[in-house]
């Protein structure tokens, strides 16, 4: 095939490095002496090599150049302590400190509440936690060219002492085992995983500014309010999908599709189409055999940079969860990523930085339809009409030695008084499953927004706050953060940072002051900024809501010491 013909074919099918049809002039390898091209047809190679097709199956490693290889890594060790985990009650079940309508937070039967009434705090000894978590990430990258990049990141997420059997301190326990424990874990026994694995191609098909990132990847926009890395967690977020981007001096646009859940075949399945769909939770088989039992998300995010001092970011998100209506609905209509729903979100984030001032406003509206979770009829019979706003105004004295910053903020996210109409898949008395106006927080980094203690989400919440920061030296950073926490809808629940229920609200609850939180943090950087040592402490003053819905009045304390190495 002539060079001209190959170039034309590449232009029709996409960039040559995407289709696997490189032009002779741009080839990154050479045909070995004495060998010839066997295949004369322009056929994209997507099957294992059977005979040598030199232009399509170059020998692995033939093109490797050490100067194009790079790596990054980090290791973090963090002891964490929490006293009064459920404000004087026993340990949470399914994340919840109480139960509702005879069901605990995991959707199972609970003896502590009956007749549709939110129960008191889970019975038992007052719960506290202390554990040490560690993560290590190793990322390796290779630049095939300035415009083509390969990247893969391995993560080891560990809890000290959790290898082997948690009931055996000897040979069956942690010291002699190194790959995690099935009990309480997930995936590869809860430890080793792939945080990212993608190809990044810039100037796609020769179009300047057009790019694509395909594979498992981080998804971070704005202030992490809706889509963030959540690196505070010991695993963090990443997503399987493809993100197209187009960048100019005046604006950047991103259009991505991500698959959040797949039901057709399991992870690392050798081939597909050899069995029925993966069994759904509870054994529901209504949709088995359908290729559409999945969860998908489409994001269209834009950054307008043409206004001096401002960054304007309009966005649209489409979320579809097509699992059976009762598959993920145990905590009622407020269950995060509730199954059998179609949700649209339209929003905008505006950021101002001018002189010593900075300000942020982010507002989003969500609408659509969702199943009520009563049975598995898969009828999206509940309407969605939810909204949220996040606002900050700050001033930094850059000319002062400590560079102090003072900021005030106000957050709001809607709730719904009928959120508990279907807790446990049972119709609860006194509720009507007509609306689901609870704001969906998606995949945020709530740690930096709703309080270090992660006792709240951007979901049925009102949060006025004040934040003070300073840098006493080039290496030190201190922060004082105070928040007040309220529920805009007293009959809806109090949701924790992970967005599941922390406390179920009583049907007759009218109190909405959850409590107040004060956080203090200190960080010192050393080793040329490659190592940080942090100490954080938080105290949560329980409000009238806790006394009315848990029957307790204890406060909660939390603390962390963290050592983090990056290179």
XYZ file of C-alpha atoms in Angstrom:
567
model
C 0.000 0.000 0.000
C 1.421 3.433 -0.907
C 2.299 6.042 1.701
C -0.494 8.271 0.302
C -3.053 5.454 0.536
C -2.053 4.620 4.081
C -2.317 8.276 5.093
C -5.810 8.498 3.558
C -6.922 5.325 5.332
C -5.580 6.632 8.636
C -7.462 9.870 8.150
C -10.719 7.992 7.563
C -10.356 5.620 10.479
C -8.740 7.982 12.980
C -5.185 8.649 14.109
C -2.737 5.999 12.919
C -1.512 5.357 16.418
C -5.095 4.611 17.479
C -6.028 2.263 14.647
C -2.703 0.475 14.588
C -1.999 1.529 10.972
C 1.167 3.632 11.149
C 2.445 5.340 8.033
C 5.839 4.189 6.857
C 7.207 7.694 7.326
C 5.963 7.882 10.943
C 6.704 4.289 11.931
C 8.396 4.034 15.324
C 10.167 0.794 14.372
C 11.988 -0.624 11.383
C 11.445 -3.868 9.468
C 14.330 -6.191 10.313
C 16.783 -6.852 7.508
C 15.787 -9.780 5.318
C 12.097 -9.691 6.369
C 9.185 -8.562 4.222
C 5.642 -7.406 4.778
C 3.415 -10.456 4.517
C 0.046 -8.731 4.870
C -0.750 -6.374 1.975
C -4.252 -5.477 3.214
C -5.047 -2.543 5.483
C -6.524 -4.681 8.251
C -6.419 -3.458 11.821
C -4.819 -6.080 14.065
C -6.908 -6.808 17.157
C -6.311 -10.545 17.601
C -3.321 -12.498 18.913
C -0.448 -12.936 16.472
C -0.630 -16.132 14.416
C 2.014 -15.306 11.854
C 4.340 -12.345 11.601
C 2.592 -9.195 10.391
C 5.527 -6.879 10.911
C 3.796 -3.530 10.601
C 0.969 -4.670 12.824
C 2.713 -6.875 15.410
C 6.048 -5.226 16.253
C 8.122 -7.212 18.712
C 7.427 -6.036 22.244
C 10.369 -4.059 23.567
C 11.891 -3.376 20.150
C 10.876 0.277 20.421
C 11.667 0.833 24.120
C 13.897 3.784 24.965
C 14.818 4.314 28.608
C 14.802 8.088 28.291
C 11.036 7.974 27.606
C 10.317 5.950 30.748
C 9.318 7.648 33.990
C 7.731 6.732 37.308
C 6.172 8.242 40.388
C 5.339 6.756 43.763
C 4.071 7.632 47.201
C 3.665 5.873 50.531
C 1.428 6.980 53.375
C 1.044 5.691 56.923
C -1.884 7.029 58.969
C -3.089 6.062 62.453
C -6.708 7.163 62.958
C -8.715 7.335 66.173
C -12.393 8.135 66.798
C -14.122 8.265 70.175
C -17.922 8.191 70.345
C -18.325 6.820 66.819
C -22.124 6.847 67.225
C -22.330 9.561 69.893
C -22.622 7.081 72.751
C -24.325 4.263 70.842
C -22.877 0.958 69.644
C -21.026 0.486 66.361
C -22.837 1.448 63.148
C -24.502 -1.231 61.018
C -24.245 -0.580 57.299
C -22.899 2.844 58.230
C -25.963 3.843 60.301
C -25.974 4.470 64.062
C -29.624 3.438 64.385
C -32.283 1.565 62.453
C -35.615 2.342 60.852
C -38.845 0.475 60.406
C -37.370 -2.806 61.601
C -34.362 -2.537 59.249
C -30.775 -1.662 60.062
C -28.490 0.430 57.878
C -27.580 -2.593 55.740
C -31.236 -3.368 54.999
C -31.361 -6.369 57.317
C -33.808 -7.017 60.142
C -33.232 -5.055 63.322
C -34.835 -5.753 66.703
C -34.340 -2.183 67.877
C -37.063 -0.470 65.852
C -40.589 -1.465 64.928
C -43.756 0.018 63.503
C -42.041 2.385 61.114
C -40.297 4.293 63.886
C -36.623 5.215 63.788
C -35.008 3.301 66.616
C -32.693 4.624 69.266
C -28.953 4.195 68.890
C -27.795 0.670 68.113
C -27.704 -1.186 71.452
C -24.418 -2.106 73.031
C -21.267 -0.596 74.418
C -20.352 2.904 73.258
C -18.279 2.461 70.109
C -14.811 3.810 69.474
C -12.252 3.075 66.741
C -8.480 2.953 66.440
C -6.649 1.532 63.439
C -3.662 2.209 61.197
C -3.951 2.328 57.432
C -1.216 2.406 54.846
C -1.179 2.858 51.126
C 1.526 2.673 48.511
C 1.086 3.783 44.904
C 3.515 3.041 42.112
C 2.894 4.670 38.755
C 4.899 3.932 35.631
C 4.647 5.902 32.424
C 6.158 5.771 28.979
C 6.066 8.549 26.395
C 5.967 6.962 22.954
C 6.126 10.507 21.626
C 5.378 13.979 23.020
C 1.728 13.338 22.114
C 1.297 9.669 23.076
C 1.562 8.481 26.664
C 1.046 5.170 28.482
C 0.431 5.181 32.243
C -0.363 2.500 34.832
C -0.655 2.935 38.586
C -0.725 0.098 41.118
C -2.113 0.722 44.594
C -1.610 -1.351 47.719
C -4.279 -0.381 50.234
C -3.546 -1.994 53.582
C -4.800 -2.030 57.149
C -2.103 -2.976 59.636
C -2.719 -6.412 61.130
C -5.490 -7.326 58.673
C -3.696 -10.004 56.643
C -4.775 -13.591 57.167
C -7.433 -14.432 59.727
C -8.450 -11.612 62.028
C -9.095 -14.270 64.715
C -5.601 -15.727 64.589
C -2.589 -13.873 65.929
C -0.223 -16.712 65.042
C 0.730 -18.345 61.746
C -2.784 -17.903 60.394
C -2.723 -14.179 61.088
C -0.970 -11.129 59.750
C 2.775 -11.911 60.141
C 2.810 -14.954 57.868
C 0.294 -13.691 55.302
C 0.792 -10.849 52.877
C -2.132 -10.605 50.461
C -4.975 -9.412 52.656
C -7.870 -11.209 54.283
C -11.217 -12.204 52.840
C -13.012 -11.091 55.994
C -13.905 -7.420 55.689
C -11.929 -7.034 52.477
C -12.746 -6.798 48.811
C -11.171 -7.482 45.453
C -7.761 -9.117 45.778
C -8.487 -9.916 49.416
C -8.717 -6.205 50.004
C -5.170 -5.044 49.175
C -3.684 -4.844 45.711
C -5.420 -3.056 42.849
C -5.022 -0.968 39.710
C -5.843 2.674 40.424
C -5.169 3.873 36.887
C -4.300 2.353 33.517
C -4.814 4.446 30.420
C -3.459 5.762 27.151
C -3.351 9.524 26.628
C -3.182 10.835 23.068
C -2.862 14.552 22.294
C -3.518 16.285 18.975
C -5.687 13.359 17.959
C -5.870 12.774 14.182
C -3.673 15.809 13.704
C -6.229 18.203 15.226
C -4.389 20.604 17.516
C -5.886 20.680 21.013
C -7.970 17.504 20.552
C -7.109 14.661 22.906
C -8.389 11.385 24.274
C -7.694 9.461 27.467
C -8.976 5.873 27.391
C -8.876 3.397 30.263
C -9.091 3.550 34.039
C -8.440 7.133 35.122
C -8.820 9.803 37.763
C -11.795 12.103 37.254
C -11.341 15.468 38.966
C -13.207 18.683 38.194
C -13.557 22.014 39.962
C -13.143 21.864 43.726
C -13.776 18.112 43.969
C -17.356 18.871 45.071
C -18.908 16.346 42.670
C -15.971 14.582 41.034
C -12.721 14.230 42.930
C -9.846 11.868 43.605
C -10.881 11.380 47.278
C -7.284 10.530 48.125
C -8.126 10.954 51.789
C -9.702 7.508 51.574
C -7.275 4.602 51.583
C -8.340 3.646 48.063
C -9.618 6.815 46.360
C -11.793 7.129 43.274
C -10.982 6.237 39.679
C -13.244 5.374 36.750
C -13.283 3.091 33.698
C -14.075 4.954 30.522
C -12.953 7.365 27.842
C -12.531 11.143 28.062
C -12.285 13.352 24.984
C -10.892 16.847 25.428
C -10.461 19.943 23.308
C -8.283 22.797 24.554
C -7.796 26.355 23.319
C -6.545 29.582 24.882
C -10.093 30.707 25.629
C -11.810 27.479 26.687
C -11.370 23.792 27.454
C -14.088 21.177 26.894
C -14.289 17.609 28.151
C -16.721 14.918 27.045
C -16.489 11.537 28.738
C -18.355 8.272 29.085
C -17.714 6.036 32.095
C -19.026 2.632 33.073
C -19.547 2.541 36.823
C -20.909 -1.002 36.933
C -21.007 -3.955 34.516
C -23.341 -6.940 34.901
C -22.619 -9.016 31.776
C -19.257 -10.499 32.773
C -17.013 -10.365 35.814
C -13.619 -8.766 36.244
C -10.787 -10.478 34.357
C -13.234 -12.801 32.579
C -11.280 -14.535 29.761
C -14.087 -14.132 27.216
C -17.683 -12.975 27.193
C -21.081 -14.309 26.150
C -20.605 -17.684 27.820
C -23.043 -17.244 30.691
C -26.044 -15.266 31.866
C -25.725 -11.891 33.511
C -24.093 -11.726 36.900
C -26.627 -12.558 39.588
C -28.104 -9.408 41.060
C -28.208 -8.757 44.816
C -30.960 -10.737 46.446
C -31.085 -13.144 43.498
C -33.314 -10.882 41.398
C -33.366 -12.178 37.835
C -35.923 -9.886 36.205
C -33.442 -8.419 33.733
C -31.092 -11.362 33.348
C -30.145 -11.815 29.726
C -30.319 -8.088 29.024
C -27.156 -6.228 28.058
C -28.501 -3.067 29.676
C -28.143 -3.919 33.371
C -25.278 -1.507 33.913
C -24.518 1.873 35.449
C -23.205 4.536 33.082
C -22.249 8.178 33.394
C -21.694 10.839 30.712
C -19.958 14.104 31.603
C -19.736 17.257 29.527
C -17.567 19.764 31.402
C -16.300 23.126 30.156
C -13.855 25.765 31.371
C -14.211 29.307 30.011
C -11.008 31.293 30.517
C -11.673 34.412 28.470
C -12.851 36.657 31.366
C -9.922 38.138 33.290
C -9.789 36.953 36.902
C -12.637 34.485 36.424
C -12.907 30.788 35.626
C -16.417 29.803 34.513
C -17.260 26.099 34.306
C -20.697 25.080 32.985
C -21.357 21.334 32.981
C -23.887 18.612 32.276
C -23.956 15.079 33.711
C -26.122 12.135 32.692
C -26.299 9.188 35.091
C -28.170 5.959 34.370
C -28.343 3.033 36.782
C -30.301 0.228 35.149
C -30.064 -2.421 37.841
C -33.261 -3.901 39.235
C -35.135 -1.391 41.349
C -34.518 -3.176 44.658
C -30.881 -4.128 44.028
C -29.424 -1.008 45.627
C -32.181 0.636 47.620
C -31.833 -0.656 51.197
C -31.602 2.804 52.782
C -34.624 4.206 50.985
C -34.709 6.916 48.349
C -31.520 8.465 49.726
C -29.449 5.366 48.984
C -26.383 6.641 47.107
C -26.400 5.605 43.430
C -29.916 4.178 43.885
C -30.680 1.521 41.282
C -33.105 1.938 38.378
C -32.783 5.689 37.855
C -32.055 8.217 35.149
C -30.651 11.465 36.539
C -29.650 14.629 34.678
C -27.559 17.359 36.264
C -26.999 20.873 34.940
C -24.662 23.152 36.814
C -21.989 25.807 36.834
C -18.951 26.631 38.919
C -17.514 30.151 38.926
C -14.207 31.007 40.568
C -12.852 34.510 41.125
C -9.237 35.347 41.970
C -8.418 39.031 41.980
C -5.770 40.634 44.151
C -6.120 39.330 47.697
C -9.696 38.140 47.163
C -10.969 34.760 46.071
C -14.533 33.514 45.732
C -16.278 30.384 44.520
C -19.882 29.606 43.665
C -20.997 26.176 42.468
C -24.673 25.451 41.858
C -26.266 22.364 40.335
C -29.801 21.199 39.564
C -30.735 17.532 39.171
C -33.879 16.117 37.589
C -35.131 12.782 36.289
C -36.963 9.670 37.483
C -36.172 6.747 39.748
C -37.818 3.546 40.986
C -39.142 3.592 44.535
C -37.345 0.375 45.513
C -40.535 -1.428 46.509
C -40.276 -4.758 44.725
C -38.539 -5.252 41.379
C -41.091 -3.918 38.927
C -38.422 -1.524 37.561
C -40.929 1.271 37.119
C -39.279 4.695 37.477
C -42.313 6.067 39.280
C -40.582 8.663 41.484
C -39.584 12.097 40.183
C -36.246 13.775 40.959
C -35.989 17.526 41.537
C -32.903 18.320 43.636
C -30.388 21.137 43.846
C -27.335 22.294 45.764
C -25.076 25.312 46.078
C -21.571 25.781 47.501
C -20.111 29.225 48.222
C -16.808 30.569 49.561
C -15.430 34.087 50.002
C -11.836 34.479 51.166
C -9.148 37.085 51.693
C -5.409 36.359 51.921
C -2.793 38.789 53.236
C -0.052 37.718 50.821
C 2.176 40.622 51.864
C 2.276 39.470 55.514
C 4.939 37.068 56.666
C 2.546 34.263 57.702
C 0.244 34.865 54.709
C -2.954 34.410 56.759
C -6.237 33.667 54.992
C -9.765 34.082 56.366
C -12.785 32.682 54.527
C -16.475 32.241 55.124
C -18.650 29.675 53.387
C -22.211 28.473 53.003
C -23.294 25.107 51.583
C -26.788 23.831 50.877
C -28.067 20.559 49.416
C -31.720 19.537 49.210
C -33.403 16.604 50.912
C -36.838 14.980 50.844
C -39.226 14.274 53.700
C -40.301 11.020 52.027
C -36.774 9.635 51.748
C -37.599 6.751 54.118
C -40.743 5.593 52.325
C -39.063 2.373 51.153
C -36.343 1.555 53.689
C -35.531 -2.147 53.539
C -37.748 -2.548 50.464
C -40.858 -2.183 52.629
C -43.544 0.484 52.344
C -43.198 2.543 55.510
C -46.279 4.006 57.171
C -46.623 7.764 57.095
C -44.634 8.222 53.883
C -45.479 8.472 50.180
C -42.974 7.421 47.503
C -43.680 10.206 45.033
C -40.524 12.340 44.959
C -36.815 11.749 45.493
C -35.490 15.282 45.856
C -32.303 14.262 47.662
C -29.229 15.734 45.990
C -26.842 13.077 44.644
C -23.262 13.895 45.688
C -21.734 11.579 43.010
C -17.956 10.980 43.544
C -16.583 13.890 45.603
C -13.703 14.574 47.968
C -15.975 15.528 50.858
C -13.102 15.626 53.328
C -12.130 19.126 52.157
C -15.713 20.428 52.095
C -17.933 18.950 54.796
C -15.462 18.691 57.677
C -12.379 16.599 58.376
C -14.441 14.200 60.491
C -16.530 13.247 57.423
C -19.757 13.257 59.407
C -21.655 14.974 56.596
C -22.128 14.896 52.829
C -23.356 17.482 50.327
C -26.780 15.932 50.720
C -29.749 17.156 52.810
C -27.415 19.603 54.478
C -27.008 23.254 55.428
C -23.499 24.227 56.491
C -22.343 27.747 57.351
C -18.621 27.800 58.136
C -15.496 29.837 58.732
C -11.928 28.850 57.887
C -8.601 30.382 58.963
C -5.231 29.342 57.518
C -1.649 30.547 57.887
C 1.936 29.604 57.022
C 4.140 30.307 60.073
C 7.155 29.262 58.010
C 7.969 28.066 54.508
C 7.543 24.507 55.743
C 4.508 24.813 58.047
C 0.802 25.195 57.391
C -1.905 25.516 60.061
C -5.685 25.536 59.664
C -8.674 26.165 61.922
C -12.095 25.243 60.533
C -15.477 25.642 62.260
C -18.834 24.514 60.839
C -22.463 24.375 61.923
C -24.477 21.448 60.559
C -28.233 21.522 59.905
C -30.722 19.458 57.908
C -32.959 21.445 55.544
C -35.521 18.631 55.758
C -35.894 17.255 59.275
C -37.736 14.093 58.121
C -34.901 13.194 55.768
C -31.789 11.581 57.215
C -28.364 12.735 58.299
C -25.893 11.429 55.693
C -22.215 10.740 56.383
C -19.288 11.737 54.160
C -19.582 8.518 52.150
C -23.219 9.575 51.411
C -24.882 6.625 53.165
C -27.110 7.188 56.195
C -25.368 8.110 59.436
C -28.603 8.560 61.414
C -32.156 7.718 60.315
C -34.603 10.509 61.188
C -37.768 9.708 63.103
C -41.013 10.215 61.145
C -42.039 12.862 63.677
C -38.641 14.558 63.877
C -38.702 18.361 63.768
C -35.194 19.113 65.031
C -32.646 19.956 62.376
C -29.556 21.117 64.289
C -27.222 18.129 63.920
C -24.309 19.762 65.732
C -21.180 21.873 65.363
C -17.688 20.795 64.343
C -14.281 22.337 65.018
C -11.186 21.036 63.189
C -7.529 21.889 63.687
C -4.732 20.783 61.330
C -0.954 21.246 61.199
C 1.338 20.093 58.390
C 5.116 20.321 58.124
C 6.923 19.716 54.828
C 10.535 18.573 54.696
C 13.003 16.716 52.455
C 12.500 19.410 49.791
C 8.746 18.982 49.967
C 8.828 15.249 49.280
C 7.744 14.288 52.823
C 4.943 15.706 54.967
C 3.990 15.119 58.582
C 0.437 16.092 59.551
C -1.597 16.059 62.733
C -5.359 16.681 62.640
C -7.952 16.829 65.399
C -11.699 17.331 65.278
C -14.442 17.672 67.889
C -18.126 17.335 67.049
C -20.566 18.931 69.512
C -23.769 16.915 69.161
C -26.958 18.929 68.707
C -30.629 18.495 69.548
C -31.086 16.236 66.519
C -28.770 13.598 68.009
C -30.654 13.584 71.296
C -34.023 13.316 69.548
C -33.096 10.563 67.067
C -30.476 8.530 68.932
C -31.423 9.141 72.535
C -27.809 10.013 73.338
C -26.033 13.291 73.984
C -22.351 12.469 73.761
C -19.933 14.368 71.563
C -17.429 12.804 69.170
C -13.637 13.208 68.996
C -11.404 12.281 66.093
C -7.697 12.456 65.418
C -5.102 11.514 62.804
C -1.330 11.558 62.479
C -0.106 11.109 58.928
C 3.339 10.597 57.394
C 3.380 10.856 53.597
C 6.294 10.417 51.176
C 6.019 11.443 47.517
C 8.468 11.302 44.647
